[in-house]
Amino acid sequence: MTVDEILNRLERLGSPENVAGMARFGIVTKKVYGVSAPEVKKFAREIGKDHDLALKLWQTGFLEARGLASLISDPAKVTESQMESWVADLDNWATCDTVTGYLFDKTPYAYRKAFEWAEREEEFFRRAAFALMAWLAVHDKKAGDDKFEDFLPIIEKYAYDDRNFVKKAVNWALRQIGKRNLHLNHFAVRSAIGLSASESRSARWIGKDAVRELTAEKTIDRLRKKSQ
């Protein structure tokens, strides 16, 4: 299937109503057809893994084409330069969270890039950093707790960043780390309590929201059962 054939199909699947709906959820980008996420995932399964096609689709700039690219790209073929280039292109949270959670977190560079990108001032580099931390906490089942303990100082450091897409990703990363197991829950809650007393409005919101979820009875019960 060619890039043009894929774009034509995406255009047929899209709708102005979906574009408007995406905008209401903060998904705003210059080139978008308005195709639902389930439709994009279904299309990706039909195409299968095709790294070269993924690179071409990303270059089109369309939100849905970049979603497809994230889903059909081969993590084993992803280079650091590709990751840097793609993150530099990001202009919305949906593509950011898709590419970090379906592709970048499966590469050998994921942990290092999470630290590197957190130090970048650009909004979507930082969003990508904390989205990566969140996805790794969910997907990397074999990683040791120390990997995620190492994320907590950087989470605390940038909890002050009050840009909406950043602070929500920082909060997401903290909560996912704290929901991984009882050991990490203890350390994540400790970080969250500290943030909740911060002078920064963003840090306070992140901390209080994380404390509420991570100390909830249902969260602790689930982690206790998981540890048995």
PDB file of C-alpha atoms in Angstrom:
ATOM      1  CA  MET A   1       0.000   0.000   0.000  1.00  0.00           C
ATOM      2  CA  THR A   2       1.381   3.397  -0.979  1.00  0.00           C
ATOM      3  CA  VAL A   3       1.393   6.590   1.047  1.00  0.00           C
ATOM      4  CA  ASP A   4      -1.119   8.180  -1.329  1.00  0.00           C
ATOM      5  CA  GLU A   5      -3.466   5.197  -1.033  1.00  0.00           C
ATOM      6  CA  ILE A   6      -3.270   5.381   2.749  1.00  0.00           C
ATOM      7  CA  LEU A   7      -3.929   9.126   2.827  1.00  0.00           C
ATOM      8  CA  ASN A   8      -6.896   8.735   0.495  1.00  0.00           C
ATOM      9  CA  ARG A   9      -8.372   6.098   2.764  1.00  0.00           C
ATOM     10  CA  LEU A  10      -7.787   8.186   5.864  1.00  0.00           C
ATOM     11  CA  GLU A  11      -9.531  11.101   4.198  1.00  0.00           C
ATOM     12  CA  ARG A  12     -12.560   8.902   3.480  1.00  0.00           C
ATOM     13  CA  LEU A  13     -12.611   7.644   7.078  1.00  0.00           C
ATOM     14  CA  GLY A  14     -12.387  11.111   8.578  1.00  0.00           C
ATOM     15  CA  SER A  15     -15.075  13.675   9.324  1.00  0.00           C
ATOM     16  CA  PRO A  16     -15.305  17.351  10.328  1.00  0.00           C
ATOM     17  CA  GLU A  17     -17.311  16.263  13.382  1.00  0.00           C
ATOM     18  CA  ASN A  18     -14.395  14.155  14.593  1.00  0.00           C
ATOM     19  CA  VAL A  19     -11.979  17.027  13.993  1.00  0.00           C
ATOM     20  CA  ALA A  20     -14.167  19.250  16.165  1.00  0.00           C
ATOM     21  CA  GLY A  21     -14.408  16.537  18.804  1.00  0.00           C
ATOM     22  CA  MET A  22     -10.626  16.173  18.898  1.00  0.00           C
ATOM     23  CA  ALA A  23     -10.244  19.912  19.342  1.00  0.00           C
ATOM     24  CA  ARG A  24     -12.508  19.824  22.376  1.00  0.00           C
ATOM     25  CA  PHE A  25     -10.066  17.371  23.944  1.00  0.00           C
ATOM     26  CA  GLY A  26      -7.097  19.579  23.154  1.00  0.00           C
ATOM     27  CA  ILE A  27      -5.953  17.665  20.065  1.00  0.00           C
ATOM     28  CA  VAL A  28      -5.215  20.532  17.721  1.00  0.00           C
ATOM     29  CA  THR A  29      -2.836  20.232  14.784  1.00  0.00           C
ATOM     30  CA  LYS A  30      -2.515  21.742  11.312  1.00  0.00           C
ATOM     31  CA  LYS A  31      -3.147  18.574   9.302  1.00  0.00           C
ATOM     32  CA  VAL A  32      -5.894  16.236  10.485  1.00  0.00           C
ATOM     33  CA  TYR A  33      -8.608  14.165   8.802  1.00  0.00           C
ATOM     34  CA  GLY A  34     -10.688  13.379  11.867  1.00  0.00           C
ATOM     35  CA  VAL A  35     -10.284   9.588  12.020  1.00  0.00           C
ATOM     36  CA  SER A  36     -11.030   7.902  15.336  1.00  0.00           C
ATOM     37  CA  ALA A  37      -8.212   6.178  17.236  1.00  0.00           C
ATOM     38  CA  PRO A  38      -9.860   2.720  16.971  1.00  0.00           C
ATOM     39  CA  GLU A  39     -10.070   3.116  13.183  1.00  0.00           C
ATOM     40  CA  VAL A  40      -6.394   4.087  13.004  1.00  0.00           C
ATOM     41  CA  LYS A  41      -5.410   1.052  15.097  1.00  0.00           C
ATOM     42  CA  LYS A  42      -7.548  -1.224  12.936  1.00  0.00           C
ATOM     43  CA  PHE A  43      -5.899   0.190   9.802  1.00  0.00           C
ATOM     44  CA  ALA A  44      -2.447  -0.339  11.343  1.00  0.00           C
ATOM     45  CA  ARG A  45      -3.194  -4.023  11.971  1.00  0.00           C
ATOM     46  CA  GLU A  46      -4.196  -4.359   8.334  1.00  0.00           C
ATOM     47  CA  ILE A  47      -0.945  -2.806   7.132  1.00  0.00           C
ATOM     48  CA  GLY A  48       1.355  -4.670   9.536  1.00  0.00           C
ATOM     49  CA  LYS A  49       4.903  -3.698  10.439  1.00  0.00           C
ATOM     50  CA  ASP A  50       6.602  -1.658   7.716  1.00  0.00           C
ATOM     51  CA  HIS A  51       9.349   0.623   8.973  1.00  0.00           C
ATOM     52  CA  ASP A  52      10.133   2.302   5.660  1.00  0.00           C
ATOM     53  CA  LEU A  53       6.465   3.083   5.087  1.00  0.00           C
ATOM     54  CA  ALA A  54       6.252   4.456   8.623  1.00  0.00           C
ATOM     55  CA  LEU A  55       9.050   6.928   7.927  1.00  0.00           C
ATOM     56  CA  LYS A  56       7.231   8.157   4.826  1.00  0.00           C
ATOM     57  CA  LEU A  57       3.886   8.425   6.580  1.00  0.00           C
ATOM     58  CA  TRP A  58       5.375  10.493   9.376  1.00  0.00           C
ATOM     59  CA  GLN A  59       6.716  12.990   6.865  1.00  0.00           C
ATOM     60  CA  THR A  60       3.203  13.749   5.574  1.00  0.00           C
ATOM     61  CA  GLY A  61       2.452  15.621   8.786  1.00  0.00           C
ATOM     62  CA  PHE A  62      -1.113  14.305   9.122  1.00  0.00           C
ATOM     63  CA  LEU A  63      -2.104  13.364  12.655  1.00  0.00           C
ATOM     64  CA  GLU A  64      -3.599  10.034  11.620  1.00  0.00           C
ATOM     65  CA  ALA A  65      -0.674   9.187   9.330  1.00  0.00           C
ATOM     66  CA  ARG A  66       1.707   9.828  12.212  1.00  0.00           C
ATOM     67  CA  GLY A  67      -0.447   7.637  14.401  1.00  0.00           C
ATOM     68  CA  LEU A  68      -0.151   4.862  11.832  1.00  0.00           C
ATOM     69  CA  ALA A  69       3.597   5.457  11.584  1.00  0.00           C
ATOM     70  CA  SER A  70       3.922   5.008  15.347  1.00  0.00           C
ATOM     71  CA  LEU A  71       2.005   1.737  15.199  1.00  0.00           C
ATOM     72  CA  ILE A  72       3.674   0.118  12.177  1.00  0.00           C
ATOM     73  CA  SER A  73       7.264   1.225  12.765  1.00  0.00           C
ATOM     74  CA  ASP A  74       9.669  -1.480  13.916  1.00  0.00           C
ATOM     75  CA  PRO A  75      11.213  -0.606  17.331  1.00  0.00           C
ATOM     76  CA  ALA A  76      14.291  -2.658  16.445  1.00  0.00           C
ATOM     77  CA  LYS A  77      14.972  -0.324  13.514  1.00  0.00           C
ATOM     78  CA  VAL A  78      14.338   2.938  15.316  1.00  0.00           C
ATOM     79  CA  THR A  79      17.437   5.112  15.659  1.00  0.00           C
ATOM     80  CA  GLU A  80      18.161   7.869  18.137  1.00  0.00           C
ATOM     81  CA  SER A  81      18.145  10.382  15.306  1.00  0.00           C
ATOM     82  CA  GLN A  82      14.666   9.230  14.281  1.00  0.00           C
ATOM     83  CA  MET A  83      13.437   9.673  17.838  1.00  0.00           C
ATOM     84  CA  GLU A  84      14.924  13.151  18.063  1.00  0.00           C
ATOM     85  CA  SER A  85      13.467  14.142  14.698  1.00  0.00           C
ATOM     86  CA  TRP A  86       9.989  12.818  15.432  1.00  0.00           C
ATOM     87  CA  VAL A  87       9.765  14.441  18.855  1.00  0.00           C
ATOM     88  CA  ALA A  88      10.880  17.744  17.331  1.00  0.00           C
ATOM     89  CA  ASP A  89       7.873  17.460  14.977  1.00  0.00           C
ATOM     90  CA  LEU A  90       5.302  16.951  17.762  1.00  0.00           C
ATOM     91  CA  ASP A  91       2.588  19.583  18.134  1.00  0.00           C
ATOM     92  CA  ASN A  92      -0.156  17.735  20.046  1.00  0.00           C
ATOM     93  CA  TRP A  93      -0.452  15.418  23.035  1.00  0.00           C
ATOM     94  CA  ALA A  94      -2.239  12.606  21.193  1.00  0.00           C
ATOM     95  CA  THR A  95       0.587  11.939  18.745  1.00  0.00           C
ATOM     96  CA  CYS A  96       3.104  12.364  21.545  1.00  0.00           C
ATOM     97  CA  ASP A  97       1.428   9.758  23.732  1.00  0.00           C
ATOM     98  CA  THR A  98       0.944   7.360  20.817  1.00  0.00           C
ATOM     99  CA  VAL A  99       4.534   7.429  19.595  1.00  0.00           C
ATOM    100  CA  THR A 100       5.984   7.153  23.105  1.00  0.00           C
ATOM    101  CA  GLY A 101       3.635   4.368  24.196  1.00  0.00           C
ATOM    102  CA  TYR A 102       3.516   2.230  21.072  1.00  0.00           C
ATOM    103  CA  LEU A 103       7.040   2.689  19.746  1.00  0.00           C
ATOM    104  CA  PHE A 104       9.665   4.627  21.678  1.00  0.00           C
ATOM    105  CA  ASP A 105       9.163   2.777  24.962  1.00  0.00           C
ATOM    106  CA  LYS A 106      10.122  -0.446  23.177  1.00  0.00           C
ATOM    107  CA  THR A 107      13.500   0.856  21.998  1.00  0.00           C
ATOM    108  CA  PRO A 108      16.805   0.425  23.869  1.00  0.00           C
ATOM    109  CA  TYR A 109      17.058   4.216  24.159  1.00  0.00           C
ATOM    110  CA  ALA A 110      13.835   4.768  26.074  1.00  0.00           C
ATOM    111  CA  TYR A 111      15.155   5.292  29.601  1.00  0.00           C
ATOM    112  CA  ARG A 112      18.008   7.530  28.529  1.00  0.00           C
ATOM    113  CA  LYS A 113      15.769   9.628  26.316  1.00  0.00           C
ATOM    114  CA  ALA A 114      13.295  10.092  29.158  1.00  0.00           C
ATOM    115  CA  PHE A 115      16.029  11.727  31.216  1.00  0.00           C
ATOM    116  CA  GLU A 116      17.447  13.720  28.300  1.00  0.00           C
ATOM    117  CA  TRP A 117      14.124  15.069  27.082  1.00  0.00           C
ATOM    118  CA  ALA A 118      12.985  16.061  30.565  1.00  0.00           C
ATOM    119  CA  GLU A 119      15.854  18.541  30.620  1.00  0.00           C
ATOM    120  CA  ARG A 120      14.737  20.093  27.337  1.00  0.00           C
ATOM    121  CA  GLU A 121      12.694  23.252  27.660  1.00  0.00           C
ATOM    122  CA  GLU A 122      10.524  22.626  24.574  1.00  0.00           C
ATOM    123  CA  GLU A 123       7.005  21.646  25.613  1.00  0.00           C
ATOM    124  CA  PHE A 124       6.660  18.421  23.664  1.00  0.00           C
ATOM    125  CA  PHE A 125      10.159  17.183  24.367  1.00  0.00           C
ATOM    126  CA  ARG A 126       9.288  17.446  28.050  1.00  0.00           C
ATOM    127  CA  ARG A 127       5.830  15.952  27.507  1.00  0.00           C
ATOM    128  CA  ALA A 128       7.468  13.046  25.663  1.00  0.00           C
ATOM    129  CA  ALA A 129       9.908  12.501  28.530  1.00  0.00           C
ATOM    130  CA  PHE A 130       7.234  12.059  31.163  1.00  0.00           C
ATOM    131  CA  ALA A 131       4.905  10.157  28.841  1.00  0.00           C
ATOM    132  CA  LEU A 132       7.783   7.735  28.295  1.00  0.00           C
ATOM    133  CA  MET A 133       8.210   7.339  32.048  1.00  0.00           C
ATOM    134  CA  ALA A 134       4.511   6.603  32.421  1.00  0.00           C
ATOM    135  CA  TRP A 135       4.429   4.092  29.571  1.00  0.00           C
ATOM    136  CA  LEU A 136       7.586   2.340  30.765  1.00  0.00           C
ATOM    137  CA  ALA A 137       6.015   1.917  34.199  1.00  0.00           C
ATOM    138  CA  VAL A 138       3.064   0.215  32.517  1.00  0.00           C
ATOM    139  CA  HIS A 139       4.757  -1.781  29.780  1.00  0.00           C
ATOM    140  CA  ASP A 140       8.259  -2.756  30.947  1.00  0.00           C
ATOM    141  CA  LYS A 141       7.294  -5.645  33.204  1.00  0.00           C
ATOM    142  CA  LYS A 142      10.856  -6.904  33.640  1.00  0.00           C
ATOM    143  CA  ALA A 143      12.464  -3.638  34.759  1.00  0.00           C
ATOM    144  CA  GLY A 144      13.711  -3.383  38.323  1.00  0.00           C
ATOM    145  CA  ASP A 145      12.265  -0.908  40.791  1.00  0.00           C
ATOM    146  CA  ASP A 146      15.478   1.121  40.739  1.00  0.00           C
ATOM    147  CA  LYS A 147      14.700   2.203  37.174  1.00  0.00           C
ATOM    148  CA  PHE A 148      11.550   3.934  38.376  1.00  0.00           C
ATOM    149  CA  GLU A 149      12.967   5.213  41.645  1.00  0.00           C
ATOM    150  CA  ASP A 150      15.505   7.055  39.500  1.00  0.00           C
ATOM    151  CA  PHE A 151      12.642   8.873  37.742  1.00  0.00           C
ATOM    152  CA  LEU A 152      11.219  10.355  40.952  1.00  0.00           C
ATOM    153  CA  PRO A 153      13.815  13.128  41.434  1.00  0.00           C
ATOM    154  CA  ILE A 154      13.284  14.342  37.857  1.00  0.00           C
ATOM    155  CA  ILE A 155       9.517  14.210  38.388  1.00  0.00           C
ATOM    156  CA  GLU A 156       9.910  16.355  41.501  1.00  0.00           C
ATOM    157  CA  LYS A 157      12.247  18.717  39.670  1.00  0.00           C
ATOM    158  CA  TYR A 158       9.832  19.503  36.844  1.00  0.00           C
ATOM    159  CA  ALA A 159       6.541  19.345  38.705  1.00  0.00           C
ATOM    160  CA  TYR A 160       6.741  23.148  38.804  1.00  0.00           C
ATOM    161  CA  ASP A 161       6.309  23.357  35.003  1.00  0.00           C
ATOM    162  CA  ASP A 162       2.762  24.678  34.770  1.00  0.00           C
ATOM    163  CA  ARG A 163       2.274  24.116  31.061  1.00  0.00           C
ATOM    164  CA  ASN A 164      -0.853  21.984  30.828  1.00  0.00           C
ATOM    165  CA  PHE A 165       0.517  19.223  28.606  1.00  0.00           C
ATOM    166  CA  VAL A 166       3.655  18.960  30.717  1.00  0.00           C
ATOM    167  CA  LYS A 167       2.118  18.948  34.185  1.00  0.00           C
ATOM    168  CA  LYS A 168      -0.450  16.333  33.163  1.00  0.00           C
ATOM    169  CA  ALA A 169       2.347  14.079  31.888  1.00  0.00           C
ATOM    170  CA  VAL A 170       4.375  14.583  35.077  1.00  0.00           C
ATOM    171  CA  ASN A 171       1.294  13.648  37.104  1.00  0.00           C
ATOM    172  CA  TRP A 172       0.679  10.631  34.869  1.00  0.00           C
ATOM    173  CA  ALA A 173       4.246   9.389  35.287  1.00  0.00           C
ATOM    174  CA  LEU A 174       4.132   9.740  39.074  1.00  0.00           C
ATOM    175  CA  ARG A 175       0.816   7.895  39.339  1.00  0.00           C
ATOM    176  CA  GLN A 176       1.876   5.042  37.052  1.00  0.00           C
ATOM    177  CA  ILE A 177       5.099   4.517  38.966  1.00  0.00           C
ATOM    178  CA  GLY A 178       3.135   4.452  42.207  1.00  0.00           C
ATOM    179  CA  LYS A 179       0.706   1.895  40.819  1.00  0.00           C
ATOM    180  CA  ARG A 180       3.427  -0.520  39.719  1.00  0.00           C
ATOM    181  CA  ASN A 181       3.901  -2.245  43.081  1.00  0.00           C
ATOM    182  CA  LEU A 182       3.770  -1.602  46.838  1.00  0.00           C
ATOM    183  CA  HIS A 183       7.462  -0.745  47.069  1.00  0.00           C
ATOM    184  CA  LEU A 184       7.244   1.943  44.413  1.00  0.00           C
ATOM    185  CA  ASN A 185       3.907   3.100  45.782  1.00  0.00           C
ATOM    186  CA  HIS A 186       5.639   4.000  49.044  1.00  0.00           C
ATOM    187  CA  PHE A 187       8.270   6.128  47.300  1.00  0.00           C
ATOM    188  CA  ALA A 188       5.817   7.707  44.863  1.00  0.00           C
ATOM    189  CA  VAL A 189       3.471   8.675  47.692  1.00  0.00           C
ATOM    190  CA  ARG A 190       6.375  10.215  49.571  1.00  0.00           C
ATOM    191  CA  SER A 191       7.236  12.307  46.512  1.00  0.00           C
ATOM    192  CA  ALA A 192       3.593  13.238  46.021  1.00  0.00           C
ATOM    193  CA  ILE A 193       3.185  14.374  49.630  1.00  0.00           C
ATOM    194  CA  GLY A 194       6.231  16.575  49.267  1.00  0.00           C
ATOM    195  CA  LEU A 195       4.879  18.109  46.065  1.00  0.00           C
ATOM    196  CA  SER A 196       1.475  18.736  47.623  1.00  0.00           C
ATOM    197  CA  ALA A 197       3.125  21.141  50.068  1.00  0.00           C
ATOM    198  CA  SER A 198       4.998  23.042  47.358  1.00  0.00           C
ATOM    199  CA  GLU A 199       4.634  26.764  46.733  1.00  0.00           C
ATOM    200  CA  SER A 200       4.133  25.919  43.045  1.00  0.00           C
ATOM    201  CA  ARG A 201       0.478  25.595  42.046  1.00  0.00           C
ATOM    202  CA  SER A 202       1.376  22.999  39.417  1.00  0.00           C
ATOM    203  CA  ALA A 203       3.403  20.905  41.862  1.00  0.00           C
ATOM    204  CA  ARG A 204       0.642  21.082  44.482  1.00  0.00           C
ATOM    205  CA  TRP A 205      -1.949  19.887  41.967  1.00  0.00           C
ATOM    206  CA  ILE A 206       0.295  17.041  40.808  1.00  0.00           C
ATOM    207  CA  GLY A 207       1.048  15.991  44.368  1.00  0.00           C
ATOM    208  CA  LYS A 208      -2.492  16.133  45.716  1.00  0.00           C
ATOM    209  CA  ASP A 209      -3.952  14.323  42.720  1.00  0.00           C
ATOM    210  CA  ALA A 210      -1.322  11.578  42.957  1.00  0.00           C
ATOM    211  CA  VAL A 211      -1.763  11.181  46.730  1.00  0.00           C
ATOM    212  CA  ARG A 212      -5.514  10.802  46.253  1.00  0.00           C
ATOM    213  CA  GLU A 213      -5.150   7.949  43.764  1.00  0.00           C
ATOM    214  CA  LEU A 214      -2.083   6.243  45.186  1.00  0.00           C
ATOM    215  CA  THR A 215      -3.409   6.039  48.736  1.00  0.00           C
ATOM    216  CA  ALA A 216      -6.946   5.030  47.709  1.00  0.00           C
ATOM    217  CA  GLU A 217      -8.105   1.767  49.244  1.00  0.00           C
ATOM    218  CA  LYS A 218      -8.760   0.158  45.876  1.00  0.00           C
ATOM    219  CA  THR A 219      -5.239   1.013  44.689  1.00  0.00           C
ATOM    220  CA  ILE A 220      -3.584  -0.432  47.791  1.00  0.00           C
ATOM    221  CA  ASP A 221      -5.792  -3.535  47.706  1.00  0.00           C
ATOM    222  CA  ARG A 222      -4.871  -4.190  44.093  1.00  0.00           C
ATOM    223  CA  LEU A 223      -1.167  -3.832  44.818  1.00  0.00           C
ATOM    224  CA  ARG A 224      -1.397  -6.130  47.844  1.00  0.00           C
ATOM    225  CA  LYS A 225      -3.105  -8.811  45.756  1.00  0.00           C
ATOM    226  CA  LYS A 226      -0.508  -8.328  43.033  1.00  0.00           C
ATOM    227  CA  SER A 227       2.317  -8.901  45.536  1.00  0.00           C
ATOM    228  CA  GLN A 228       0.877 -12.192  46.831  1.00  0.00           C
TER     229      GLN A 228
END
